[in-house]
Amino acid sequence: MCEQNYELRTDYWCHVRVCRELGIGAELYDSQDTITIKHGSQVIWWWKPDRQHQQIRLETEALAELFGAISQKPEEFTTDKMSPERLVKAFIRHVLKLPMNKQTRRYGNRYYYLVETRPQLLEMDELAQVQRLDQEHGFNYDLLGNASHWHYLYLAPQPQGYAIELDIESAHFTAFINQQTMLLSDPGEYGQPYFQGDGGAMKRLREISPQIPKWFRCRMLEIIGSHKLEYYQFNPATGSSETKVNPNVIYCGMAFNAVHKAIYTVYQTMAEVANLVKDDLLRSHTNSFVLKATMSRTAETEMLNALTERGFEVSCKGIGWAHFWDIDKGILGFSKPKGHIEDLEELRKRDGVYVKPMPRQMYDRWGHWLPEIPEEILTNAKRYEFVPVRSIPKVSPEKVGGYWRNDW
């Protein structure tokens, strides 16, 4: 493989023109924080100018310096080529030292079926074939149904009432590092998948995980778990860009298997929680669940114990009056709304929905997740509400950050 030449540019608004000037063969990749154009061995790229992307840039550069020092290979982490995606790949190769060879590239059919083939069959309404293949590959069709293994979704028939929202912290990443190694071998029809030695890569990941931010963990799983990548190519004949797909991005197939096993584990866990709490559940989405505030302490303890046994930690996201119109649109007290604010305001006005003050006894019931109520509010205010503020540090590992207010 020829060595690539990187050029980091600042004229972001010119990337389309640059792609066209490079002509046939130029590939434009639009990632979360960067734009990259590849043409042969040439790699030209830009950071997106918005503030959130520039913040990721600062963190990427700081992590690159850290990883360069740890690996003693600073030349592999220079800022002229360190986009978040390339940082993740260099981290896996030079810090974790994950073995990537002909053997570990193999991934088998089991998890590729779950990621690619199964969604295609569902789209074609081939339910009988999906049921058969789920059984052959060891997946639970009754559990998955026609859903993606990334997101366990549930909405109660009447999803409203006083509620609290709890969240499994870093669910997919936690499930991943709780596994034996980063390499899961799939023997196919000849046997069950098994973890094999990864040269200490998982051990190194566990050790360094407190030093890496959430966005980096998420992108690492996305990159290892990816099986295709979209890019754009300019077509001179039509004068427009056309979407292309690169289907050959699984560079460590056994790690790909391990990531998707972890994702499926979270799905199974969320399903188990839903089955355990039964009618106390208003909504589940991926790794969070909204529970009725009338739920008993005994039921809560059983649920938390079940999650702890599986290696998961739980935090609070909000509390208050809940009302959901669908799985993606709803309110919970003064927490961050689910869905676009404009759409929700229209729905609230249409249906006469408003945030109701939550009774004191329900705050007392769930006080172990909340900061203490200030004395002046507790004694002088007839109505008060807790407002979560997720951008400030939590009161403790268990309690959500926020403040009490009485301006009803």
mmCIF file of C-alpha atoms in Angstrom:
data_model
loop_
_atom_site.group_PDB
_atom_site.id
_atom_site.type_symbol
_atom_site.label_atom_id
_atom_site.label_comp_id
_atom_site.label_asym_id
_atom_site.label_seq_id
_atom_site.Cartn_x
_atom_site.Cartn_y
_atom_site.Cartn_z
ATOM 1 C CA MET A 1 0.000 0.000 0.000
ATOM 2 C CA CYS A 2 1.434 3.364 -1.018
ATOM 3 C CA GLU A 3 2.022 5.976 1.676
ATOM 4 C CA GLN A 4 -0.629 8.663 1.793
ATOM 5 C CA ASN A 5 0.164 12.364 1.678
ATOM 6 C CA TYR A 6 -2.005 14.478 3.992
ATOM 7 C CA GLU A 7 -2.878 18.140 3.524
ATOM 8 C CA LEU A 8 -4.922 19.933 6.191
ATOM 9 C CA ARG A 9 -6.560 23.058 4.753
ATOM 10 C CA THR A 10 -8.537 25.955 6.211
ATOM 11 C CA ASP A 11 -10.580 27.025 3.139
ATOM 12 C CA TYR A 12 -13.509 24.817 4.138
ATOM 13 C CA TRP A 13 -16.040 26.370 1.757
ATOM 14 C CA CYS A 14 -13.904 25.363 -1.226
ATOM 15 C CA HIS A 15 -14.049 21.600 -0.699
ATOM 16 C CA VAL A 16 -16.655 20.994 -3.434
ATOM 17 C CA ARG A 17 -14.621 22.976 -5.968
ATOM 18 C CA VAL A 18 -11.444 21.130 -4.961
ATOM 19 C CA CYS A 19 -13.178 17.777 -5.447
ATOM 20 C CA ARG A 20 -14.332 18.750 -8.932
ATOM 21 C CA GLU A 21 -10.915 20.068 -9.911
ATOM 22 C CA LEU A 22 -9.266 16.784 -8.900
ATOM 23 C CA GLY A 23 -11.556 15.075 -11.395
ATOM 24 C CA ILE A 24 -12.415 11.424 -11.923
ATOM 25 C CA GLY A 25 -11.474 9.179 -9.024
ATOM 26 C CA ALA A 26 -11.753 11.798 -6.285
ATOM 27 C CA GLU A 27 -13.792 10.562 -3.313
ATOM 28 C CA LEU A 28 -15.399 13.002 -0.862
ATOM 29 C CA TYR A 29 -16.151 11.722 2.657
ATOM 30 C CA ASP A 30 -18.466 13.783 4.871
ATOM 31 C CA SER A 31 -17.946 12.746 8.503
ATOM 32 C CA GLN A 32 -19.336 14.253 11.690
ATOM 33 C CA ASP A 33 -16.614 16.883 12.147
ATOM 34 C CA THR A 34 -14.513 16.851 8.977
ATOM 35 C CA ILE A 35 -14.622 16.741 5.196
ATOM 36 C CA THR A 36 -12.016 14.549 3.486
ATOM 37 C CA ILE A 37 -11.170 14.132 -0.195
ATOM 38 C CA LYS A 38 -9.088 11.142 -1.288
ATOM 39 C CA HIS A 39 -7.509 10.946 -4.733
ATOM 40 C CA GLY A 40 -4.916 8.247 -5.164
ATOM 41 C CA SER A 41 -2.314 8.755 -2.423
ATOM 42 C CA GLN A 42 -3.460 12.331 -1.848
ATOM 43 C CA VAL A 43 -5.638 13.108 1.190
ATOM 44 C CA ILE A 44 -6.967 16.660 1.516
ATOM 45 C CA TRP A 45 -9.149 17.451 4.483
ATOM 46 C CA TRP A 46 -10.851 20.222 6.431
ATOM 47 C CA TRP A 47 -12.301 20.668 9.920
ATOM 48 C CA LYS A 48 -15.885 21.886 9.828
ATOM 49 C CA PRO A 49 -15.958 25.465 11.155
ATOM 50 C CA ASP A 50 -18.860 25.331 13.649
ATOM 51 C CA ARG A 51 -18.036 25.654 17.343
ATOM 52 C CA GLN A 52 -18.905 22.065 18.297
ATOM 53 C CA HIS A 53 -16.555 20.725 15.605
ATOM 54 C CA GLN A 54 -13.760 23.018 16.742
ATOM 55 C CA GLN A 55 -14.187 21.726 20.297
ATOM 56 C CA ILE A 56 -13.771 18.161 19.017
ATOM 57 C CA ARG A 57 -10.687 19.380 17.137
ATOM 58 C CA LEU A 58 -9.085 20.596 20.373
ATOM 59 C CA GLU A 59 -9.856 17.305 22.106
ATOM 60 C CA THR A 60 -8.588 15.319 19.116
ATOM 61 C CA GLU A 61 -5.276 17.174 19.143
ATOM 62 C CA ALA A 62 -4.903 16.659 22.906
ATOM 63 C CA LEU A 63 -5.645 12.939 22.588
ATOM 64 C CA ALA A 64 -3.218 12.646 19.671
ATOM 65 C CA GLU A 65 -0.459 14.059 21.874
ATOM 66 C CA LEU A 66 -1.376 11.651 24.678
ATOM 67 C CA PHE A 67 -1.515 8.607 22.400
ATOM 68 C CA GLY A 68 1.744 9.586 20.701
ATOM 69 C CA ALA A 69 3.461 9.634 24.080
ATOM 70 C CA ILE A 70 1.917 6.342 25.245
ATOM 71 C CA SER A 71 2.765 4.499 22.027
ATOM 72 C CA GLN A 72 6.152 6.229 21.687
ATOM 73 C CA LYS A 73 5.171 6.831 18.057
ATOM 74 C CA PRO A 74 4.404 10.580 17.876
ATOM 75 C CA GLU A 75 4.924 10.469 14.108
ATOM 76 C CA GLU A 76 1.747 8.377 13.816
ATOM 77 C CA PHE A 77 -0.332 11.034 15.616
ATOM 78 C CA THR A 78 0.646 14.293 13.926
ATOM 79 C CA THR A 79 -2.085 16.949 13.749
ATOM 80 C CA ASP A 80 -1.859 17.319 9.963
ATOM 81 C CA LYS A 81 -3.602 13.940 9.547
ATOM 82 C CA MET A 82 -5.480 13.442 12.831
ATOM 83 C CA SER A 83 -9.191 13.627 12.124
ATOM 84 C CA PRO A 84 -11.283 11.888 14.828
ATOM 85 C CA GLU A 85 -11.684 8.828 12.597
ATOM 86 C CA ARG A 86 -7.976 8.546 11.811
ATOM 87 C CA LEU A 87 -7.202 9.130 15.491
ATOM 88 C CA VAL A 88 -9.386 6.148 16.433
ATOM 89 C CA LYS A 89 -7.701 3.902 13.853
ATOM 90 C CA ALA A 90 -4.205 4.947 14.966
ATOM 91 C CA PHE A 91 -5.242 4.400 18.606
ATOM 92 C CA ILE A 92 -6.404 0.844 17.847
ATOM 93 C CA ARG A 93 -3.263 0.016 15.915
ATOM 94 C CA HIS A 94 -0.533 1.699 17.967
ATOM 95 C CA VAL A 95 -1.923 2.088 21.520
ATOM 96 C CA LEU A 96 -4.169 -0.954 21.887
ATOM 97 C CA LYS A 97 -1.949 -2.927 19.477
ATOM 98 C CA LEU A 98 -4.889 -4.999 18.316
ATOM 99 C CA PRO A 99 -3.626 -7.816 16.071
ATOM 100 C CA MET A 100 -4.812 -7.137 12.514
ATOM 101 C CA ASN A 101 -3.794 -9.897 10.157
ATOM 102 C CA LYS A 102 -5.243 -12.388 7.727
ATOM 103 C CA GLN A 103 -6.723 -14.498 10.521
ATOM 104 C CA THR A 104 -8.369 -11.661 12.491
ATOM 105 C CA ARG A 105 -9.891 -10.193 9.323
ATOM 106 C CA ARG A 106 -12.314 -13.133 9.214
ATOM 107 C CA TYR A 107 -15.755 -12.378 10.570
ATOM 108 C CA GLY A 108 -18.043 -15.221 9.458
ATOM 109 C CA ASN A 109 -21.741 -14.863 8.674
ATOM 110 C CA ARG A 110 -23.401 -14.567 12.096
ATOM 111 C CA TYR A 111 -22.976 -10.888 12.964
ATOM 112 C CA TYR A 112 -22.773 -9.740 9.350
ATOM 113 C CA TYR A 113 -26.227 -11.273 8.982
ATOM 114 C CA LEU A 114 -27.450 -9.270 11.983
ATOM 115 C CA VAL A 115 -26.003 -6.001 10.616
ATOM 116 C CA GLU A 116 -26.617 -6.218 6.869
ATOM 117 C CA THR A 117 -28.588 -9.241 5.620
ATOM 118 C CA ARG A 118 -31.331 -9.215 8.247
ATOM 119 C CA PRO A 119 -32.366 -5.553 7.687
ATOM 120 C CA GLN A 120 -32.503 -6.198 3.937
ATOM 121 C CA LEU A 121 -34.773 -9.226 4.389
ATOM 122 C CA LEU A 122 -37.046 -7.263 6.743
ATOM 123 C CA GLU A 123 -37.314 -4.505 4.164
ATOM 124 C CA MET A 124 -38.538 -7.111 1.679
ATOM 125 C CA ASP A 125 -41.019 -8.521 4.234
ATOM 126 C CA GLU A 126 -39.285 -11.899 4.184
ATOM 127 C CA LEU A 127 -40.368 -12.621 7.763
ATOM 128 C CA ALA A 128 -40.401 -16.414 7.478
ATOM 129 C CA GLN A 129 -36.810 -16.397 6.220
ATOM 130 C CA VAL A 130 -35.762 -13.987 8.974
ATOM 131 C CA GLN A 131 -37.292 -16.249 11.623
ATOM 132 C CA ARG A 132 -35.465 -19.260 10.202
ATOM 133 C CA LEU A 133 -32.118 -17.465 9.903
ATOM 134 C CA ASP A 134 -32.434 -15.919 13.364
ATOM 135 C CA GLN A 135 -32.721 -19.401 14.805
ATOM 136 C CA GLU A 136 -29.811 -20.692 12.699
ATOM 137 C CA HIS A 137 -27.569 -17.824 13.805
ATOM 138 C CA GLY A 138 -28.570 -17.957 17.475
ATOM 139 C CA PHE A 139 -30.638 -14.761 17.698
ATOM 140 C CA ASN A 140 -34.060 -14.477 19.325
ATOM 141 C CA TYR A 141 -36.639 -13.448 16.733
ATOM 142 C CA ASP A 142 -39.361 -13.041 19.361
ATOM 143 C CA LEU A 143 -37.064 -10.554 21.091
ATOM 144 C CA LEU A 144 -35.755 -8.662 18.037
ATOM 145 C CA GLY A 145 -38.827 -8.818 15.824
ATOM 146 C CA ASN A 146 -38.378 -6.269 13.031
ATOM 147 C CA ALA A 147 -36.116 -3.984 15.091
ATOM 148 C CA SER A 148 -32.436 -3.137 14.808
ATOM 149 C CA HIS A 149 -30.203 -4.660 17.483
ATOM 150 C CA TRP A 150 -28.843 -1.130 18.124
ATOM 151 C CA HIS A 151 -32.081 0.150 19.672
ATOM 152 C CA TYR A 152 -34.470 -1.588 22.045
ATOM 153 C CA LEU A 153 -37.706 0.432 21.736
ATOM 154 C CA TYR A 154 -40.871 0.289 23.821
ATOM 155 C CA LEU A 155 -43.746 2.723 24.403
ATOM 156 C CA ALA A 156 -46.635 2.015 26.791
ATOM 157 C CA PRO A 157 -50.209 2.141 25.415
ATOM 158 C CA GLN A 158 -50.876 5.298 27.486
ATOM 159 C CA PRO A 159 -47.427 6.844 27.973
ATOM 160 C CA GLN A 160 -48.119 9.621 30.454
ATOM 161 C CA GLY A 161 -47.956 10.284 34.186
ATOM 162 C CA TYR A 162 -45.401 11.186 36.860
ATOM 163 C CA ALA A 163 -42.154 9.449 35.982
ATOM 164 C CA ILE A 164 -38.392 9.239 36.345
ATOM 165 C CA GLU A 165 -35.881 8.485 33.571
ATOM 166 C CA LEU A 166 -32.855 6.309 34.279
ATOM 167 C CA ASP A 167 -30.013 5.609 31.903
ATOM 168 C CA ILE A 168 -27.424 2.834 31.555
ATOM 169 C CA GLU A 169 -24.100 4.681 31.518
ATOM 170 C CA SER A 170 -22.026 4.149 28.328
ATOM 171 C CA ALA A 171 -24.065 1.016 27.700
ATOM 172 C CA HIS A 172 -22.527 -0.272 24.466
ATOM 173 C CA PHE A 173 -18.963 0.576 25.480
ATOM 174 C CA THR A 174 -19.432 -1.018 28.911
ATOM 175 C CA ALA A 175 -20.834 -4.185 27.350
ATOM 176 C CA PHE A 176 -17.847 -4.241 24.998
ATOM 177 C CA ILE A 177 -15.099 -3.903 27.630
ATOM 178 C CA ASN A 178 -16.874 -6.395 29.903
ATOM 179 C CA GLN A 179 -16.180 -9.064 27.292
ATOM 180 C CA GLN A 180 -13.120 -11.301 27.536
ATOM 181 C CA THR A 181 -11.165 -9.887 24.591
ATOM 182 C CA MET A 182 -11.636 -7.679 21.532
ATOM 183 C CA LEU A 183 -11.569 -10.656 19.170
ATOM 184 C CA LEU A 184 -14.609 -12.905 18.690
ATOM 185 C CA SER A 185 -14.092 -15.795 16.301
ATOM 186 C CA ASP A 186 -17.148 -17.088 14.448
ATOM 187 C CA PRO A 187 -16.736 -20.689 13.229
ATOM 188 C CA GLY A 188 -20.061 -20.470 11.411
ATOM 189 C CA GLU A 189 -22.150 -23.613 11.156
ATOM 190 C CA TYR A 190 -19.373 -25.634 12.780
ATOM 191 C CA GLY A 191 -19.818 -24.216 16.280
ATOM 192 C CA GLN A 192 -20.508 -21.298 18.583
ATOM 193 C CA PRO A 193 -18.501 -18.040 18.531
ATOM 194 C CA TYR A 194 -15.611 -17.895 21.004
ATOM 195 C CA PHE A 195 -13.250 -15.176 22.216
ATOM 196 C CA GLN A 196 -9.600 -15.618 21.383
ATOM 197 C CA GLY A 197 -6.440 -13.865 22.549
ATOM 198 C CA ASP A 198 -6.011 -10.251 21.444
ATOM 199 C CA GLY A 199 -2.476 -9.678 22.696
ATOM 200 C CA GLY A 200 -3.696 -7.668 25.685
ATOM 201 C CA ALA A 201 -5.634 -5.101 23.612
ATOM 202 C CA MET A 202 -8.767 -5.275 25.779
ATOM 203 C CA LYS A 203 -6.707 -4.981 28.954
ATOM 204 C CA ARG A 204 -5.041 -1.843 27.592
ATOM 205 C CA LEU A 205 -8.426 -0.421 26.587
ATOM 206 C CA ARG A 206 -9.828 -0.934 30.092
ATOM 207 C CA GLU A 207 -6.796 0.798 31.598
ATOM 208 C CA ILE A 208 -6.976 3.870 29.379
ATOM 209 C CA SER A 209 -10.783 4.176 29.159
ATOM 210 C CA PRO A 210 -11.029 6.730 32.049
ATOM 211 C CA GLN A 211 -8.852 9.082 29.973
ATOM 212 C CA ILE A 212 -10.894 8.982 26.765
ATOM 213 C CA PRO A 213 -14.094 11.021 26.282
ATOM 214 C CA LYS A 214 -17.520 9.627 25.502
ATOM 215 C CA TRP A 215 -17.515 10.752 21.856
ATOM 216 C CA PHE A 216 -14.237 8.889 21.269
ATOM 217 C CA ARG A 217 -15.605 5.683 22.785
ATOM 218 C CA CYS A 218 -18.745 5.885 20.632
ATOM 219 C CA ARG A 219 -16.794 6.492 17.419
ATOM 220 C CA MET A 220 -14.405 3.684 18.184
ATOM 221 C CA LEU A 221 -17.312 1.243 18.376
ATOM 222 C CA GLU A 222 -18.881 2.744 15.236
ATOM 223 C CA ILE A 223 -15.642 2.392 13.277
ATOM 224 C CA ILE A 224 -14.869 -1.150 14.422
ATOM 225 C CA GLY A 225 -18.510 -2.122 13.900
ATOM 226 C CA SER A 226 -18.872 -0.561 10.428
ATOM 227 C CA HIS A 227 -19.314 -2.741 7.366
ATOM 228 C CA LYS A 228 -19.686 -0.079 4.675
ATOM 229 C CA LEU A 229 -18.881 3.578 4.115
ATOM 230 C CA GLU A 230 -20.614 6.190 1.947
ATOM 231 C CA TYR A 231 -18.738 8.763 -0.119
ATOM 232 C CA TYR A 232 -19.439 11.103 -3.033
ATOM 233 C CA GLN A 233 -17.940 11.255 -6.495
ATOM 234 C CA PHE A 234 -18.366 14.023 -9.023
ATOM 235 C CA ASN A 235 -19.712 12.826 -12.377
ATOM 236 C CA PRO A 236 -18.575 15.175 -15.189
ATOM 237 C CA ALA A 237 -21.238 13.767 -17.518
ATOM 238 C CA THR A 238 -24.124 14.795 -15.235
ATOM 239 C CA GLY A 239 -22.437 17.715 -13.522
ATOM 240 C CA SER A 240 -23.511 16.444 -10.084
ATOM 241 C CA SER A 241 -22.170 14.351 -7.207
ATOM 242 C CA GLU A 242 -23.264 10.741 -6.898
ATOM 243 C CA THR A 243 -23.401 8.669 -3.716
ATOM 244 C CA LYS A 244 -21.170 5.610 -3.704
ATOM 245 C CA VAL A 245 -20.691 2.870 -1.114
ATOM 246 C CA ASN A 246 -17.448 1.200 -0.136
ATOM 247 C CA PRO A 247 -18.428 -2.266 1.203
ATOM 248 C CA ASN A 248 -14.880 -3.227 2.229
ATOM 249 C CA VAL A 249 -14.284 -1.372 5.491
ATOM 250 C CA ILE A 250 -14.187 -4.294 7.951
ATOM 251 C CA TYR A 251 -10.481 -4.249 8.676
ATOM 252 C CA CYS A 252 -10.640 -6.508 11.752
ATOM 253 C CA GLY A 253 -13.546 -8.920 11.394
ATOM 254 C CA MET A 254 -13.209 -10.566 14.791
ATOM 255 C CA ALA A 255 -13.368 -7.141 16.474
ATOM 256 C CA PHE A 256 -16.417 -6.369 14.304
ATOM 257 C CA ASN A 257 -18.050 -9.493 15.767
ATOM 258 C CA ALA A 258 -17.139 -8.481 19.332
ATOM 259 C CA VAL A 259 -18.679 -5.020 18.914
ATOM 260 C CA HIS A 260 -21.969 -6.358 17.584
ATOM 261 C CA LYS A 261 -22.144 -9.035 20.257
ATOM 262 C CA ALA A 262 -21.852 -6.212 22.827
ATOM 263 C CA ILE A 263 -24.594 -4.206 21.100
ATOM 264 C CA TYR A 264 -26.878 -7.240 21.071
ATOM 265 C CA THR A 265 -26.099 -7.790 24.770
ATOM 266 C CA VAL A 266 -27.383 -4.276 25.566
ATOM 267 C CA TYR A 267 -30.535 -5.005 23.542
ATOM 268 C CA GLN A 268 -31.115 -8.220 25.503
ATOM 269 C CA THR A 269 -30.493 -6.413 28.785
ATOM 270 C CA MET A 270 -33.008 -3.674 27.982
ATOM 271 C CA ALA A 271 -35.562 -6.346 27.086
ATOM 272 C CA GLU A 272 -34.908 -8.105 30.401
ATOM 273 C CA VAL A 273 -35.397 -4.826 32.290
ATOM 274 C CA ALA A 274 -38.692 -4.228 30.473
ATOM 275 C CA ASN A 275 -39.854 -7.731 31.354
ATOM 276 C CA LEU A 276 -38.787 -7.254 34.971
ATOM 277 C CA VAL A 277 -40.515 -3.903 35.631
ATOM 278 C CA LYS A 278 -43.581 -4.743 33.498
ATOM 279 C CA ASP A 279 -46.383 -2.156 33.876
ATOM 280 C CA ASP A 280 -44.069 0.327 35.609
ATOM 281 C CA LEU A 281 -42.377 1.030 32.271
ATOM 282 C CA LEU A 282 -43.583 3.982 30.173
ATOM 283 C CA ARG A 283 -40.816 4.094 27.576
ATOM 284 C CA SER A 284 -37.498 2.459 26.649
ATOM 285 C CA HIS A 285 -35.085 3.755 24.043
ATOM 286 C CA THR A 286 -31.687 2.133 23.404
ATOM 287 C CA ASN A 287 -30.177 2.459 26.897
ATOM 288 C CA SER A 288 -32.659 4.588 28.862
ATOM 289 C CA PHE A 289 -36.012 3.808 30.460
ATOM 290 C CA VAL A 290 -38.815 6.035 31.773
ATOM 291 C CA LEU A 291 -40.452 4.502 34.852
ATOM 292 C CA LYS A 292 -43.642 5.420 36.672
ATOM 293 C CA ALA A 293 -42.905 7.471 39.783
ATOM 294 C CA THR A 294 -45.302 5.174 41.670
ATOM 295 C CA MET A 295 -42.941 2.228 41.147
ATOM 296 C CA SER A 296 -42.111 0.484 44.435
ATOM 297 C CA ARG A 297 -38.643 0.679 45.972
ATOM 298 C CA THR A 298 -38.505 -3.124 45.968
ATOM 299 C CA ALA A 299 -39.114 -3.281 42.194
ATOM 300 C CA GLU A 300 -36.505 -0.551 41.642
ATOM 301 C CA THR A 301 -33.919 -2.435 43.714
ATOM 302 C CA GLU A 302 -34.537 -5.681 41.814
ATOM 303 C CA MET A 303 -34.074 -3.858 38.519
ATOM 304 C CA LEU A 304 -30.853 -2.121 39.639
ATOM 305 C CA ASN A 305 -29.450 -5.383 41.026
ATOM 306 C CA ALA A 306 -30.130 -7.105 37.694
ATOM 307 C CA LEU A 307 -28.206 -4.381 35.863
ATOM 308 C CA THR A 308 -25.338 -4.438 38.363
ATOM 309 C CA GLU A 309 -24.995 -8.207 37.949
ATOM 310 C CA ARG A 310 -24.449 -7.578 34.219
ATOM 311 C CA GLY A 311 -21.758 -4.990 34.912
ATOM 312 C CA PHE A 312 -23.827 -1.863 34.173
ATOM 313 C CA GLU A 313 -24.035 1.401 36.112
ATOM 314 C CA VAL A 314 -27.162 3.556 36.114
ATOM 315 C CA SER A 315 -27.670 7.327 36.333
ATOM 316 C CA CYS A 316 -30.700 9.633 36.461
ATOM 317 C CA LYS A 317 -31.629 11.825 33.484
ATOM 318 C CA GLY A 318 -34.783 13.558 34.702
ATOM 319 C CA ILE A 319 -37.990 13.445 36.704
ATOM 320 C CA GLY A 320 -41.467 14.983 36.516
ATOM 321 C CA TRP A 321 -44.702 14.816 34.544
ATOM 322 C CA ALA A 322 -44.230 12.746 31.374
ATOM 323 C CA HIS A 323 -46.229 12.728 28.142
ATOM 324 C CA PHE A 324 -45.157 10.959 24.950
ATOM 325 C CA TRP A 325 -46.846 11.214 21.568
ATOM 326 C CA ASP A 326 -44.592 8.555 20.029
ATOM 327 C CA ILE A 327 -41.279 6.872 20.811
ATOM 328 C CA ASP A 328 -39.302 9.939 19.632
ATOM 329 C CA LYS A 329 -41.566 12.806 20.779
ATOM 330 C CA GLY A 330 -42.305 13.614 24.389
ATOM 331 C CA ILE A 331 -41.649 15.621 27.527
ATOM 332 C CA LEU A 332 -40.513 14.709 31.034
ATOM 333 C CA GLY A 333 -40.843 17.523 33.544
ATOM 334 C CA PHE A 334 -38.274 20.185 32.686
ATOM 335 C CA SER A 335 -35.780 17.741 31.204
ATOM 336 C CA LYS A 336 -34.527 18.155 27.665
ATOM 337 C CA PRO A 337 -37.510 17.343 25.382
ATOM 338 C CA LYS A 338 -37.448 14.287 23.137
ATOM 339 C CA GLY A 339 -37.809 15.572 19.579
ATOM 340 C CA HIS A 340 -37.843 19.033 17.997
ATOM 341 C CA ILE A 341 -39.134 21.766 20.305
ATOM 342 C CA GLU A 342 -41.255 23.361 17.543
ATOM 343 C CA ASP A 343 -43.071 20.088 16.845
ATOM 344 C CA LEU A 344 -43.633 19.457 20.546
ATOM 345 C CA GLU A 345 -45.033 22.931 21.177
ATOM 346 C CA GLU A 346 -47.536 22.406 18.382
ATOM 347 C CA LEU A 347 -48.568 19.023 19.813
ATOM 348 C CA ARG A 348 -48.861 20.414 23.342
ATOM 349 C CA LYS A 349 -51.101 23.271 22.209
ATOM 350 C CA ARG A 350 -53.214 20.937 20.109
ATOM 351 C CA ASP A 351 -53.765 18.433 22.941
ATOM 352 C CA GLY A 352 -53.705 20.795 25.927
ATOM 353 C CA VAL A 353 -50.671 19.101 27.480
ATOM 354 C CA TYR A 354 -48.690 21.002 30.107
ATOM 355 C CA VAL A 355 -46.049 20.210 32.727
ATOM 356 C CA LYS A 356 -47.808 19.448 35.996
ATOM 357 C CA PRO A 357 -46.165 19.994 39.398
ATOM 358 C CA MET A 358 -45.077 16.683 40.869
ATOM 359 C CA PRO A 359 -46.371 15.789 44.375
ATOM 360 C CA ARG A 360 -43.885 16.097 47.231
ATOM 361 C CA GLN A 361 -44.182 12.437 48.234
ATOM 362 C CA MET A 362 -42.941 11.331 44.817
ATOM 363 C CA TYR A 363 -39.863 13.542 45.120
ATOM 364 C CA ASP A 364 -39.266 12.011 48.549
ATOM 365 C CA ARG A 365 -39.614 8.527 47.044
ATOM 366 C CA TRP A 366 -36.913 9.217 44.439
ATOM 367 C CA GLY A 367 -34.777 11.585 46.503
ATOM 368 C CA HIS A 368 -31.753 9.247 46.337
ATOM 369 C CA TRP A 369 -31.361 10.292 42.673
ATOM 370 C CA LEU A 370 -31.824 14.039 43.313
ATOM 371 C CA PRO A 371 -30.080 16.898 45.121
ATOM 372 C CA GLU A 372 -31.555 17.934 48.457
ATOM 373 C CA ILE A 373 -34.491 20.342 48.262
ATOM 374 C CA PRO A 374 -33.404 23.795 49.582
ATOM 375 C CA GLU A 375 -35.040 24.701 52.887
ATOM 376 C CA GLU A 376 -36.499 27.997 51.629
ATOM 377 C CA ILE A 377 -38.301 26.195 48.791
ATOM 378 C CA LEU A 378 -39.302 23.266 50.955
ATOM 379 C CA THR A 379 -40.988 25.441 53.583
ATOM 380 C CA ASN A 380 -42.278 28.413 51.576
ATOM 381 C CA ALA A 381 -43.276 27.079 48.154
ATOM 382 C CA LYS A 382 -46.493 25.197 47.547
ATOM 383 C CA ARG A 383 -45.306 24.075 44.122
ATOM 384 C CA TYR A 384 -41.790 23.405 42.988
ATOM 385 C CA GLU A 385 -40.067 21.356 40.321
ATOM 386 C CA PHE A 386 -36.628 19.901 39.713
ATOM 387 C CA VAL A 387 -34.826 21.082 36.567
ATOM 388 C CA PRO A 388 -32.005 18.775 35.389
ATOM 389 C CA VAL A 389 -28.888 20.467 34.045
ATOM 390 C CA ARG A 390 -26.768 17.830 32.355
ATOM 391 C CA SER A 391 -23.957 20.211 31.418
ATOM 392 C CA ILE A 392 -22.795 20.605 35.044
ATOM 393 C CA PRO A 393 -21.111 17.935 37.194
ATOM 394 C CA LYS A 394 -23.396 15.531 38.984
ATOM 395 C CA VAL A 395 -23.954 15.971 42.705
ATOM 396 C CA SER A 396 -22.564 12.457 43.105
ATOM 397 C CA PRO A 397 -22.068 9.456 40.806
ATOM 398 C CA GLU A 398 -25.713 8.540 41.444
ATOM 399 C CA LYS A 399 -27.418 11.946 41.515
ATOM 400 C CA VAL A 400 -28.272 14.096 38.513
ATOM 401 C CA GLY A 401 -27.091 17.715 38.418
ATOM 402 C CA GLY A 402 -29.710 20.459 38.402
ATOM 403 C CA TYR A 403 -31.647 22.888 40.565
ATOM 404 C CA TRP A 404 -35.026 23.374 42.247
ATOM 405 C CA ARG A 405 -37.342 26.186 41.273
ATOM 406 C CA ASN A 406 -40.724 27.490 42.496
ATOM 407 C CA ASP A 407 -41.776 29.904 39.742
ATOM 408 C CA TRP A 408 -45.083 28.255 38.835
#
